[in-house]
Coordinates of C-alpha atoms and ligand atoms in Angstrom, one line a residue:
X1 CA -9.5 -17.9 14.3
X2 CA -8.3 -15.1 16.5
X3 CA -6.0 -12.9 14.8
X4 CA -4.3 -10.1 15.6
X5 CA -3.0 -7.6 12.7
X6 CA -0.2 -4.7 13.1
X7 CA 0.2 -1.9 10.5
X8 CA 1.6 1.6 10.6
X9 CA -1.5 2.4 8.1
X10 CA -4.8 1.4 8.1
X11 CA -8.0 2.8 6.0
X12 CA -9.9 5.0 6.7
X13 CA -8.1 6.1 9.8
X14 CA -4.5 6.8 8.2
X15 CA -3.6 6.3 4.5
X16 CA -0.4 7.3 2.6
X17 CA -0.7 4.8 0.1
X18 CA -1.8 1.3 -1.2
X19 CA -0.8 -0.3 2.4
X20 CA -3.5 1.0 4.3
X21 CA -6.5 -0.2 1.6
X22 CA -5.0 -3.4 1.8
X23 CA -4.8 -3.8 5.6
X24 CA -8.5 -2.2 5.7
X25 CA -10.1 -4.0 3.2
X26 CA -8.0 -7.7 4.6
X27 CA -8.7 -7.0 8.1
X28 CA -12.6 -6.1 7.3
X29 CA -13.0 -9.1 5.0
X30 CA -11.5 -11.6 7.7
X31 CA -13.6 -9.8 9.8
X32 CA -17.1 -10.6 7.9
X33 CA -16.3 -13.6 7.6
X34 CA -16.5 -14.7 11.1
X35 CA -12.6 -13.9 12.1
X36 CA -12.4 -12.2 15.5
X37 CA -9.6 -10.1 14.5
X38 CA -7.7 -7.0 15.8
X39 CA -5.8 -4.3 14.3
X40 CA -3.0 -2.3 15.9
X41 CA -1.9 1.3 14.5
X42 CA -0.1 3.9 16.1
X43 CA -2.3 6.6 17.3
X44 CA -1.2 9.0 14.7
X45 CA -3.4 12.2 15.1
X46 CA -5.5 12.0 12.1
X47 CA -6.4 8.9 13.7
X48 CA -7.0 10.0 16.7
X49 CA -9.8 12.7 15.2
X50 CA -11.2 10.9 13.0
X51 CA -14.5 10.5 14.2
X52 CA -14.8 6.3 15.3
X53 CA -11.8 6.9 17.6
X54 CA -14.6 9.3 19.4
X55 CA -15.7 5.9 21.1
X56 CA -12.5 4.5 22.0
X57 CA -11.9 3.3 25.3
X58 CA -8.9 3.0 27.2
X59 CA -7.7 -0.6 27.3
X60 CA -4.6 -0.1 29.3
X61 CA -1.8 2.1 30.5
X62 CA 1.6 0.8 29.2
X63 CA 5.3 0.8 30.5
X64 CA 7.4 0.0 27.6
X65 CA 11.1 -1.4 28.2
X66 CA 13.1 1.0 25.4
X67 CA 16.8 0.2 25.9
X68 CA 17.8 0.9 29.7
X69 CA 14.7 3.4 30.2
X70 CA 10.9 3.2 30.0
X71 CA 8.5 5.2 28.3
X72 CA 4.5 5.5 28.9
X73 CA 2.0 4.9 26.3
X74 CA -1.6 3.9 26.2
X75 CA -3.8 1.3 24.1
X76 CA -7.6 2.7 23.3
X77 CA -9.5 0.4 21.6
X78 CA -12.7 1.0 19.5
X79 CA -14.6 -1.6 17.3
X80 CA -15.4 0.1 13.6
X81 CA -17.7 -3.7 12.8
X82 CA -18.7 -6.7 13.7
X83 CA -16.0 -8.9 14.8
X84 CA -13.1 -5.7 14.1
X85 CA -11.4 -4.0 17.0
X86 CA -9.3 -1.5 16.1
X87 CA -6.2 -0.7 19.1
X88 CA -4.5 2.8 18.5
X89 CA -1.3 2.3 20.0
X90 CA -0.9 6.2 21.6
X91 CA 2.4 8.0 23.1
X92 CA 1.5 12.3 22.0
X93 CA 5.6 12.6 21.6
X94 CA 6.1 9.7 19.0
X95 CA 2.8 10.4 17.4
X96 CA 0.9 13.4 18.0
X97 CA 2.3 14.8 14.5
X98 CA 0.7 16.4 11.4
X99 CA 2.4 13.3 9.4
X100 CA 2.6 9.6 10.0
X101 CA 6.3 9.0 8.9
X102 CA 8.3 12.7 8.4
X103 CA 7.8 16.2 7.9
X104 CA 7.7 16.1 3.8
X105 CA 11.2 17.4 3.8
X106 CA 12.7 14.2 5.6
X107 CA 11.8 11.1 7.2
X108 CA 11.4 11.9 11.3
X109 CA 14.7 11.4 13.2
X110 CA 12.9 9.4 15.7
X111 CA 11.3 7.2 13.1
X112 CA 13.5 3.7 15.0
X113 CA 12.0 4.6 18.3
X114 CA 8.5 5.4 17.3
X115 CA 7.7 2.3 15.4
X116 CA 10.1 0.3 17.9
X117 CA 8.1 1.3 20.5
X118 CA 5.0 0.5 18.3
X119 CA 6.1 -3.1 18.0
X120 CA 6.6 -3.3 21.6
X121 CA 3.5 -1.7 23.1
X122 CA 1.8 -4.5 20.7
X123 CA 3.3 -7.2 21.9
X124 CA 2.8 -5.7 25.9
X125 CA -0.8 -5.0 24.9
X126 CA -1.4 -8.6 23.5
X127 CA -0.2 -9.7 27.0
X128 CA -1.6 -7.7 29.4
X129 CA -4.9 -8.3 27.7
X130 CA -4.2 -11.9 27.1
X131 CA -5.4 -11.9 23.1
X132 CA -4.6 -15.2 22.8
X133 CA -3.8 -15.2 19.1
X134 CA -3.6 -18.1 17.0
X135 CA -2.5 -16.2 14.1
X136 CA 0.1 -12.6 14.6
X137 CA 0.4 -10.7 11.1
X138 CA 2.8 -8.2 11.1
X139 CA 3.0 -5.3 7.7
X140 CA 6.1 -3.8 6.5
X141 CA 8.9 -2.5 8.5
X142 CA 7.3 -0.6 10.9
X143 CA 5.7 -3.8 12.2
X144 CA 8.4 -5.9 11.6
X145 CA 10.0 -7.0 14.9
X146 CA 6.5 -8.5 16.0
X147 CA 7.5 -11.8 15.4
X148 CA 10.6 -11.9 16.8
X149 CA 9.1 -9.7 19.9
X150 CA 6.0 -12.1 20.3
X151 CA 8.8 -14.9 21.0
X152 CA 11.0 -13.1 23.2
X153 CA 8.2 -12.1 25.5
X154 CA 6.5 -15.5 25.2
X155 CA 10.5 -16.7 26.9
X156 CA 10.6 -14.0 29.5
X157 CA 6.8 -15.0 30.8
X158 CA 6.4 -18.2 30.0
X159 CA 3.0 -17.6 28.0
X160 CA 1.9 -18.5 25.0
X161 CA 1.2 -15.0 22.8
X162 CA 0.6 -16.5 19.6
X163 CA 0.3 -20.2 17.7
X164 CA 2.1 -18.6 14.2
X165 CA 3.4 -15.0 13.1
X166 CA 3.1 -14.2 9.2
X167 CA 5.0 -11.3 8.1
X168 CA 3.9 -9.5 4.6
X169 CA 6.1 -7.2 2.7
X170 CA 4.4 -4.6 1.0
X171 CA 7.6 -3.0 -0.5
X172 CA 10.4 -5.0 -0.2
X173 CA 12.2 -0.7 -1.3
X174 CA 11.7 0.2 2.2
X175 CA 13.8 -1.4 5.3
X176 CA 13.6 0.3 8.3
X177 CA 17.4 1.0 8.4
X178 CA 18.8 2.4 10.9
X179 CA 22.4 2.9 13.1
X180 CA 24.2 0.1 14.8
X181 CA 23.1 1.6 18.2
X182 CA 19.9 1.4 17.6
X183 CA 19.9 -2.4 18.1
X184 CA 19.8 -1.7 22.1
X185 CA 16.3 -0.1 21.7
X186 CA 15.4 -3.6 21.0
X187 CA 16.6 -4.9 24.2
X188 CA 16.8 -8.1 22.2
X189 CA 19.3 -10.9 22.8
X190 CA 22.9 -9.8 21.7
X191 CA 23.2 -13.2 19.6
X192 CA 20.3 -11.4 17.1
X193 CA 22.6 -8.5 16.6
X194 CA 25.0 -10.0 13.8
X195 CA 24.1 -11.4 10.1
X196 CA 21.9 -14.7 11.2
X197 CA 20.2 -12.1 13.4
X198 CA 18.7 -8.2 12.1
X199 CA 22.7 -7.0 11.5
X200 CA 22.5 -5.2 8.0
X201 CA 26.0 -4.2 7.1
X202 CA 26.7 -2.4 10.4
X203 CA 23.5 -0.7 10.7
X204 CA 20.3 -2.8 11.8
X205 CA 17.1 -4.0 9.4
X206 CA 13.9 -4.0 11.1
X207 CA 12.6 -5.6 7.6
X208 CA 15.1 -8.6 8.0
X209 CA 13.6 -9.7 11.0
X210 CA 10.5 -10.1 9.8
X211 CA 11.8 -11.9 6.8
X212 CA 14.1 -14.2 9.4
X213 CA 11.5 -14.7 12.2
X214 CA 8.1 -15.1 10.9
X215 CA 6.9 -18.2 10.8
X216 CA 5.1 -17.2 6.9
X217 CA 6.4 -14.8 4.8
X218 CA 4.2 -12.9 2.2
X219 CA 4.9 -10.7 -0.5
X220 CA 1.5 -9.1 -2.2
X221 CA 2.1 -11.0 -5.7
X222 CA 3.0 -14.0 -6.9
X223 CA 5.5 -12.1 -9.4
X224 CA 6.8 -9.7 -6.8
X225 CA 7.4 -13.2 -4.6
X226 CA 9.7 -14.6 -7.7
X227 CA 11.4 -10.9 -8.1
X228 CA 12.6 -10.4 -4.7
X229 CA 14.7 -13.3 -4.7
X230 CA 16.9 -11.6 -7.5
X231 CA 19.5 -8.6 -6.9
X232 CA 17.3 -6.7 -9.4
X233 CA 14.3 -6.6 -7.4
X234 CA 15.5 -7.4 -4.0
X235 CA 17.1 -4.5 -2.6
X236 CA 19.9 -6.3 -1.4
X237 CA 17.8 -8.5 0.6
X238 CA 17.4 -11.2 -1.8
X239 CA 20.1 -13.5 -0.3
X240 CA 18.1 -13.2 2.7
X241 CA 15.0 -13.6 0.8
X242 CA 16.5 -17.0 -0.5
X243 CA 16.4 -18.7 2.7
X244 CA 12.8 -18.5 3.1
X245 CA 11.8 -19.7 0.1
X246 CA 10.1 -22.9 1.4
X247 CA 8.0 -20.3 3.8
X248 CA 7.2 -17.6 1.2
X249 CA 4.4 -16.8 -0.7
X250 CA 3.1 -14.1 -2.8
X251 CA -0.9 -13.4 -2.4
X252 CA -2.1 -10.9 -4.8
X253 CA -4.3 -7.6 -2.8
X254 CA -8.2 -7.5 -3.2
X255 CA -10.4 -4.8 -3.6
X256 CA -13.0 -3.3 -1.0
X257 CA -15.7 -3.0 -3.0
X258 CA -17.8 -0.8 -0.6
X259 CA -15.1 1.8 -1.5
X260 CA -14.2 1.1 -5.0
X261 CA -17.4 0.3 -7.2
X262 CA -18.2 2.8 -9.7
X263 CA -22.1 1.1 -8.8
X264 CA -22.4 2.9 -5.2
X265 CA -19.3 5.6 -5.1
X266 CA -20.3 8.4 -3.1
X267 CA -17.5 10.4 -4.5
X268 CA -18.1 10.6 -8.0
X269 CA -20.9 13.1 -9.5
X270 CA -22.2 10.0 -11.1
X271 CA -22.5 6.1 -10.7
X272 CA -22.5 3.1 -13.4
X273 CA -21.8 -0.2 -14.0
X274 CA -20.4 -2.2 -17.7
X275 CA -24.1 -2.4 -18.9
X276 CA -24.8 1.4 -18.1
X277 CA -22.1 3.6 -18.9
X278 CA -23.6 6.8 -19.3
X279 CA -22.2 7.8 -15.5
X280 CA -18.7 7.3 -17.0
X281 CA -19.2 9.7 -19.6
X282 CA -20.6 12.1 -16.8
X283 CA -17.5 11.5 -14.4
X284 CA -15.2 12.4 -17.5
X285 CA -16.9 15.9 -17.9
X286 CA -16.7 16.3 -14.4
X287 CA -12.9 15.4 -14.4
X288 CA -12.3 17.8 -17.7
X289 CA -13.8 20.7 -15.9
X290 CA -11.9 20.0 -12.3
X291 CA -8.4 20.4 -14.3
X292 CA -10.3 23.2 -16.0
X293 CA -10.3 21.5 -19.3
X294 CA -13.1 22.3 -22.6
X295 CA -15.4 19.8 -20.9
X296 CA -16.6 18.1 -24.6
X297 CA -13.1 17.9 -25.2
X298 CA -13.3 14.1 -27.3
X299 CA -9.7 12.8 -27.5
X300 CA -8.1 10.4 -25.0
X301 CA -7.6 11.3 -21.3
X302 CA -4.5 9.8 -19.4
X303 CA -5.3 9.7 -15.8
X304 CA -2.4 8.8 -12.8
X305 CA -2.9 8.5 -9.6
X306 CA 0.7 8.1 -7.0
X307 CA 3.2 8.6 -4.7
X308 CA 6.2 10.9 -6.3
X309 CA 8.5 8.5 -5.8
X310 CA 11.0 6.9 -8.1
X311 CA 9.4 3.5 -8.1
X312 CA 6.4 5.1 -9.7
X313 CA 7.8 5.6 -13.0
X314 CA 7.3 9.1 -13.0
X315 CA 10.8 9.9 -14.7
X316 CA 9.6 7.5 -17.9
X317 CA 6.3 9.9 -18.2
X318 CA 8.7 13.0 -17.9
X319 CA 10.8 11.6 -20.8
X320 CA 7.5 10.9 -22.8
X321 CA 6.8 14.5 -22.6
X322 CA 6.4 14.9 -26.1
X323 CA 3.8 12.8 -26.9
X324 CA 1.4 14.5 -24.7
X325 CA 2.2 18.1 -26.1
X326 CA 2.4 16.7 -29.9
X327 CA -1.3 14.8 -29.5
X328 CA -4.5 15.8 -29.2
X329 CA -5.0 14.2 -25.7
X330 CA -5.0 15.5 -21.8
X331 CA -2.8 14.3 -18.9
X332 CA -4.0 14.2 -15.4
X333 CA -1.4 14.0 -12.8
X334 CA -2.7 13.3 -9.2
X335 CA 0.2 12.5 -6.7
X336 CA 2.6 14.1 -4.3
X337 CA 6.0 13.2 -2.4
X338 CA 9.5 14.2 -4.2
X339 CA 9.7 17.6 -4.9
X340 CA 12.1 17.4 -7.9
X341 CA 9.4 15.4 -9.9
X342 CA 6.5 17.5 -8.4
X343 CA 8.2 20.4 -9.8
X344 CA 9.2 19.1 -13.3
X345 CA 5.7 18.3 -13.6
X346 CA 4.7 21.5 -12.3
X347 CA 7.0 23.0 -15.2
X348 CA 5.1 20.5 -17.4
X349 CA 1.7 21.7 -16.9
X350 CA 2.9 25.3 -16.8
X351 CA 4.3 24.8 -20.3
X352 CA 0.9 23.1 -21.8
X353 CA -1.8 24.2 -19.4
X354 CA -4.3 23.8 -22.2
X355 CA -2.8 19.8 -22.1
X356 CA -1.9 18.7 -18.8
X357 CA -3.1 19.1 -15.2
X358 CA -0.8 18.3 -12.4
X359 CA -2.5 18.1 -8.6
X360 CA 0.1 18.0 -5.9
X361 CA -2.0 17.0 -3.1
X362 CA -3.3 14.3 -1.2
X363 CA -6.8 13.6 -2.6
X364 CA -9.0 11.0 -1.9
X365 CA -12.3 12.1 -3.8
X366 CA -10.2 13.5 -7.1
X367 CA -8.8 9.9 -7.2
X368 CA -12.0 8.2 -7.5
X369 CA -12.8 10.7 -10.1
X370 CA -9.4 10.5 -12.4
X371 CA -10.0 6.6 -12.2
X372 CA -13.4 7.4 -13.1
X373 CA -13.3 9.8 -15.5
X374 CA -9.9 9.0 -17.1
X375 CA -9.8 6.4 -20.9
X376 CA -6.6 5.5 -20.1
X377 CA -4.5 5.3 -16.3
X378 CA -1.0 5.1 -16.7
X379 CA 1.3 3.3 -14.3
X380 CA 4.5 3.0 -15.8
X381 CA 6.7 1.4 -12.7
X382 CA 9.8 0.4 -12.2
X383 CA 8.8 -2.2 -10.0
X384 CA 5.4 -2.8 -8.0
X385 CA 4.9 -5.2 -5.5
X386 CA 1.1 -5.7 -6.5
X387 CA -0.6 -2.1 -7.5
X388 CA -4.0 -1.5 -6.5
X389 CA -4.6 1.6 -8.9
X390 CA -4.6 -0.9 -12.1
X391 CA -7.4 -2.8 -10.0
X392 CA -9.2 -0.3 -9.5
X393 CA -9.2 1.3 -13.2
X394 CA -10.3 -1.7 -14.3
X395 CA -13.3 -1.8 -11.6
X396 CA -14.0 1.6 -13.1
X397 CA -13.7 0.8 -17.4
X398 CA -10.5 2.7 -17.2
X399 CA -7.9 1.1 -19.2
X400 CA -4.6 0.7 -17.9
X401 CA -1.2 0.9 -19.4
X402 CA 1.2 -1.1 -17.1
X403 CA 4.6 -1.9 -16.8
X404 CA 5.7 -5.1 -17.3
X405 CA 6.6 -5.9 -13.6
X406 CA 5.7 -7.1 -10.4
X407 CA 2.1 -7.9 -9.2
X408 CA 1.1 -5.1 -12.7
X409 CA 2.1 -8.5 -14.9
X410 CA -0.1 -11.0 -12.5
X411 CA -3.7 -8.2 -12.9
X412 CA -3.5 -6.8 -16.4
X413 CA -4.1 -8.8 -19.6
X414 CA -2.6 -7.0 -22.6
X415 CA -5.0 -6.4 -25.4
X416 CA -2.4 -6.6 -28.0
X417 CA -1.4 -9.8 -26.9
X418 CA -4.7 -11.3 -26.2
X419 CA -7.4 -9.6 -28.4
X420 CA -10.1 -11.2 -27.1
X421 CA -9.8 -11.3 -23.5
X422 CA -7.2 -8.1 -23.0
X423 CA -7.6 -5.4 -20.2
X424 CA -5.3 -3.1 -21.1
X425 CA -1.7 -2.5 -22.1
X426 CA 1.6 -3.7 -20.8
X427 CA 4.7 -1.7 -21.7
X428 CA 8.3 -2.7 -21.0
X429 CA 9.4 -0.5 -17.8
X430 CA 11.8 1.9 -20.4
X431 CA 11.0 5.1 -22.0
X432 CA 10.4 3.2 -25.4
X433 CA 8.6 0.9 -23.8
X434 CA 6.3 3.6 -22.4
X435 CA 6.3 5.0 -25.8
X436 CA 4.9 1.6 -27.4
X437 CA 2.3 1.3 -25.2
X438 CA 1.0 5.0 -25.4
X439 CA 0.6 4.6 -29.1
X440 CA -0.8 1.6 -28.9
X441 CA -3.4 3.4 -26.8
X442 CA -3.7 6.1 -29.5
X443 CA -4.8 2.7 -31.6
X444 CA -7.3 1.4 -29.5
X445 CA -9.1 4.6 -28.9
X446 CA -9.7 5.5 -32.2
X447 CA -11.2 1.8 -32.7
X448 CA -14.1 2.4 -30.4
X449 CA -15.7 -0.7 -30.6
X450 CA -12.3 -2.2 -29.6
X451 CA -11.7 -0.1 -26.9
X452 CA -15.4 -0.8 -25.7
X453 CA -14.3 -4.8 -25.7
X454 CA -11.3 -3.9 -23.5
X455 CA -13.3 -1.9 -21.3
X456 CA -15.9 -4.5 -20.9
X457 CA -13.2 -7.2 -20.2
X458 CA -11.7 -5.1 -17.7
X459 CA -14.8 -4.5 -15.9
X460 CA -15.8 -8.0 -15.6
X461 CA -12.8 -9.3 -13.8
X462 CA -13.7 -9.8 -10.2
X463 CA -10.9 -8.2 -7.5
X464 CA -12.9 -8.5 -4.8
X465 CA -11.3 -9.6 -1.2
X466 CA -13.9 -12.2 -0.6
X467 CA -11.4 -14.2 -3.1
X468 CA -8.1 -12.8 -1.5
X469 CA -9.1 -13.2 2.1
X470 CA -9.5 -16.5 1.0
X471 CA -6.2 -17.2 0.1
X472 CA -4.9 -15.4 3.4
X473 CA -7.2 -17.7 5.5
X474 CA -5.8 -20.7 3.6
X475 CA -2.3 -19.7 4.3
X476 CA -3.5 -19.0 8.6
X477 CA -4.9 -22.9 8.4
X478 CA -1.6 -24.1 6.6
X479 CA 0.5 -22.6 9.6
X480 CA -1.3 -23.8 12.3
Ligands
ADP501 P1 1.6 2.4 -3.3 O1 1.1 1.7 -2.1 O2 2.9 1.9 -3.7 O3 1.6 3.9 -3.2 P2 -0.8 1.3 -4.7 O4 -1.2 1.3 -6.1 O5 -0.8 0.0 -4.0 O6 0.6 2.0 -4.6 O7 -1.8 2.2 -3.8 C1 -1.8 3.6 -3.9 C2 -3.0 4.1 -3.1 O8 -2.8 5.4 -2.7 C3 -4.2 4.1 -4.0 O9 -5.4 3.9 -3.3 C4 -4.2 5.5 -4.6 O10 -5.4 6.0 -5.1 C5 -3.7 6.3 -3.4 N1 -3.0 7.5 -3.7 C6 -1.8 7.7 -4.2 N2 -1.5 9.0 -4.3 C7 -2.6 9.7 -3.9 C8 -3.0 11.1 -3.9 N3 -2.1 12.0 -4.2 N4 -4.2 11.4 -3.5 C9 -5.1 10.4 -3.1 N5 -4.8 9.1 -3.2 C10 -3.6 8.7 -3.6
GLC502 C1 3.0 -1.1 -1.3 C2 3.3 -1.4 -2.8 C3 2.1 -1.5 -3.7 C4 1.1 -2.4 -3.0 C5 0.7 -1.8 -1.6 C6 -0.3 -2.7 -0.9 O1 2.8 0.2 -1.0 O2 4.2 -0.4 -3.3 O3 2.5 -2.1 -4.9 O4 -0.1 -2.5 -3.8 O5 1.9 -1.8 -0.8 O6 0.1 -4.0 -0.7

């Protein structure tokens, strides 16, 4: 199949979180297996630098139709692997920036144009260069008018852009939600500017019309798929979730396991694998000593790995302050975003340095390690589409302690529940809940040879995308 991917993050060229592992490791695995598939991202400038976009080549010079004006950009093109080409959708005013999406303070003011004119210069690109596409997959909100811009431009040229458009939301939390006016950017048909079309209570959704105008909808879970029809998960979406239904499905994210293997990881002091654990043990000194802990230290390390944001679960850890300081155990907190959280856990550590480590930075190698070197990662959100850290502490023998929720209750067996075939702990997304499932932990660590069973059963699970670029391949077939 041809197939033609759109994200506004892609690994290892631009990653804020989870989105951009799973559009690199989905695009790479369609790509291996015989796919001819491309993958558009704006041409951020970390992109830009990084050093495969050294061989991109100008594909074309764009005029892009932006309300009653037009604006230049430019598509370059580079192929990272067999089969892959990569098209870094450029304009230096929209994305020329030191961040992909705002300045950390606030999201950027021109955020609707940017990733409006994203959408477009895909679309024009697909065109121009006649792609041919039997399948159009569109991520998220920043991507999210593909659909409905594939068949508008397929009406005003009379070509055929695309056989079927699947739209996948990552995070059903974020919209794209912008002012009324904005809708004239679009320089879509007035009828799509009420509620059948991307209206959203006087302001305009990008995300609805992805939902509305795909021809397949995706969510990242089967769980997350069930939630988002409900007001509790859906964000106020879920009446317009409802309607698709019949079209929606959730498909749980794989694993690149040429970047996440504890076997072959390049950024961990060590390596191992279940039968050979002594690397793990290595890994956990290492981690000990990088948060400047007493590196024999022997009780239980809590490792976490996120995004400050709310949906993290970051306020039920603050309120479970207490057991960290009243136990003999260390907290490692990787993660940055919301400054109120980044500073109550700043006050945290401050107040037990001897206990807890904070790291407010964006850092790919001290993530492999924490998931490395950590006995215990804690992920205690409030909701979670699908969650790729609990995947990837199990890879790495790392227990995780999940929240009941989202795609965290379709990857994590509780060991409590299921002694002989548990992975790790489920709590109930509340501060007691997160309470329960931390001294439960306690439990199991001081029953080694229980823990060891967990760990092993962990391990063994297979995440790998050769299984979940299955299921996205099934779903292409099914459209066409
Ligand atoms: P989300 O996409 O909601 O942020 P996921 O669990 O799907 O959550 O993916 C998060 C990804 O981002 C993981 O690969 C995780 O390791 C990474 N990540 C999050 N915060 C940081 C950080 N501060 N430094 C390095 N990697 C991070
Ligand atoms: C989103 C979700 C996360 C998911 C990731 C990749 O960022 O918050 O749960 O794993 O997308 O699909």
């Amino acid at each position: 199949m041809k197939i033609v991917h759109a994200a506004s993050e892609l690994f290892p060229y631009i990653k804020t979180g989870g989105l951009a592992d799973a559009v690199g490791a989905l695009t790479g695995a369609l790509a291996d297996k015989g796919h001819e598939v491309s993958v558009f991202l704006p041409g951020y400038r970390v992109a830009r630098e990084h050093a495969d976009a050294a061989r991109a080549e100008l594909k074309l010079r764009l005029k892009i139709e932006m309300g009653d004006q037009f604006m230049s950009g430019e598509a370059w093109a580079f192929s990272p692997r067999k089969n892959l080409t990569v098209y870094l959708i450029c304009r230096d005013e929209f994305y020329d920036r030191r961040a992909p999406y705002g300045n950390g303070e606030r999201d950027f003011e021109d955020n609707a144009d940017r990733f409006i004119f994203f959408s477009k210069a895909v679309v024009e690109t697909m065109r121009l260069a006649d792609l041919q596409a039997d399948i159009v997959h569109a991520h998220d909100w920043q991507a999210a008018l593909i659909p409905l811009l594939v068949r508008e431009s397929e009406r005003r040229h009379g070509a055929t852009l695309a056989l079927k458009t699947v739209f996948t939301i990552h995070n059903i939390a974020y919209q794209g939600l912008f002012p009324a006016a904005t809708f004239a950017r679009t320089n879509l048909p007035e009828e799509l500017n009420n509620i059948d079309g991307i209206e959203y209570y006087a302001q305009i959704s990008l995300l609805k019309g992805g939902i509305l105008f795909a021809d397949r909808v995706t969510t990242v879970s089967p769980r997350y798929a069930q939630e988002i029809q409900t007001p509790e998960f859906g964000c106020g979406l879920d009446g317009v979730i409802q309607t698709r239904v019949d079209d929606l499905s959730g498909l749980i994210n794989g694993v690149d396991d040429a970047v996440w293997n504890p076997a072959i990881d390049k950024l961990l002091p060590a390596r191992y694998s279940a039968s050979d654990l002594k690397g793990k043990a290595l890994c956990r000194t290492a981690l000990l000593k990088a948060a400047g802990f007493d590196p024999m230290f022997k009780g239980a390390i809590y490792g976490m790995v996120c995004r400050l944001a709310e949906q993290k679960g970051i306020d039920l850890l603050l309120a479970n302050q207490a057991f960290f300081l009243e136990r003999e155990v260390k907290l490692i907190v990787l993660g940055s975003g919301d400054k109120r959280m980044e500073n109550e856990l700043r006050a945290l550590a401050a107040q037990a340095p001897e206990k807890v480590f904070l790291c407010a930075r964006l850092d790919e190698a001290m993530s492999h390690l924490i998931e490395a070197g950590s006995d215990f990662f804690v992920m205690p959100s409030l909701f979670e589409p699908c969650g790729l850290n609990q995947l990837y502490s199990q890879i790495y023998g790392t227990v995780p302690i999940v929240s009941r929720v989202g795609g965290l209750v379709d990857t994590v067996i509780d060991a409590d529940k299921a002694p002989n075939f548990g992975t790790g702990l489920m709590a109930e997304p509340t501060v007691a809940g997160l309470l329960d499932a931390l001294r439960r932990a306690q439990r199991l660590y001081g029953d080694a040879p229980r823990y060891a069973a967990v760990q092993q059963c962990a391990m063994a699970k297979d995440f790998s995308w050769k299984i979940a670029a299955l299921a996205y391949e099934k779903l292409y077939l099914d459209a066409l």
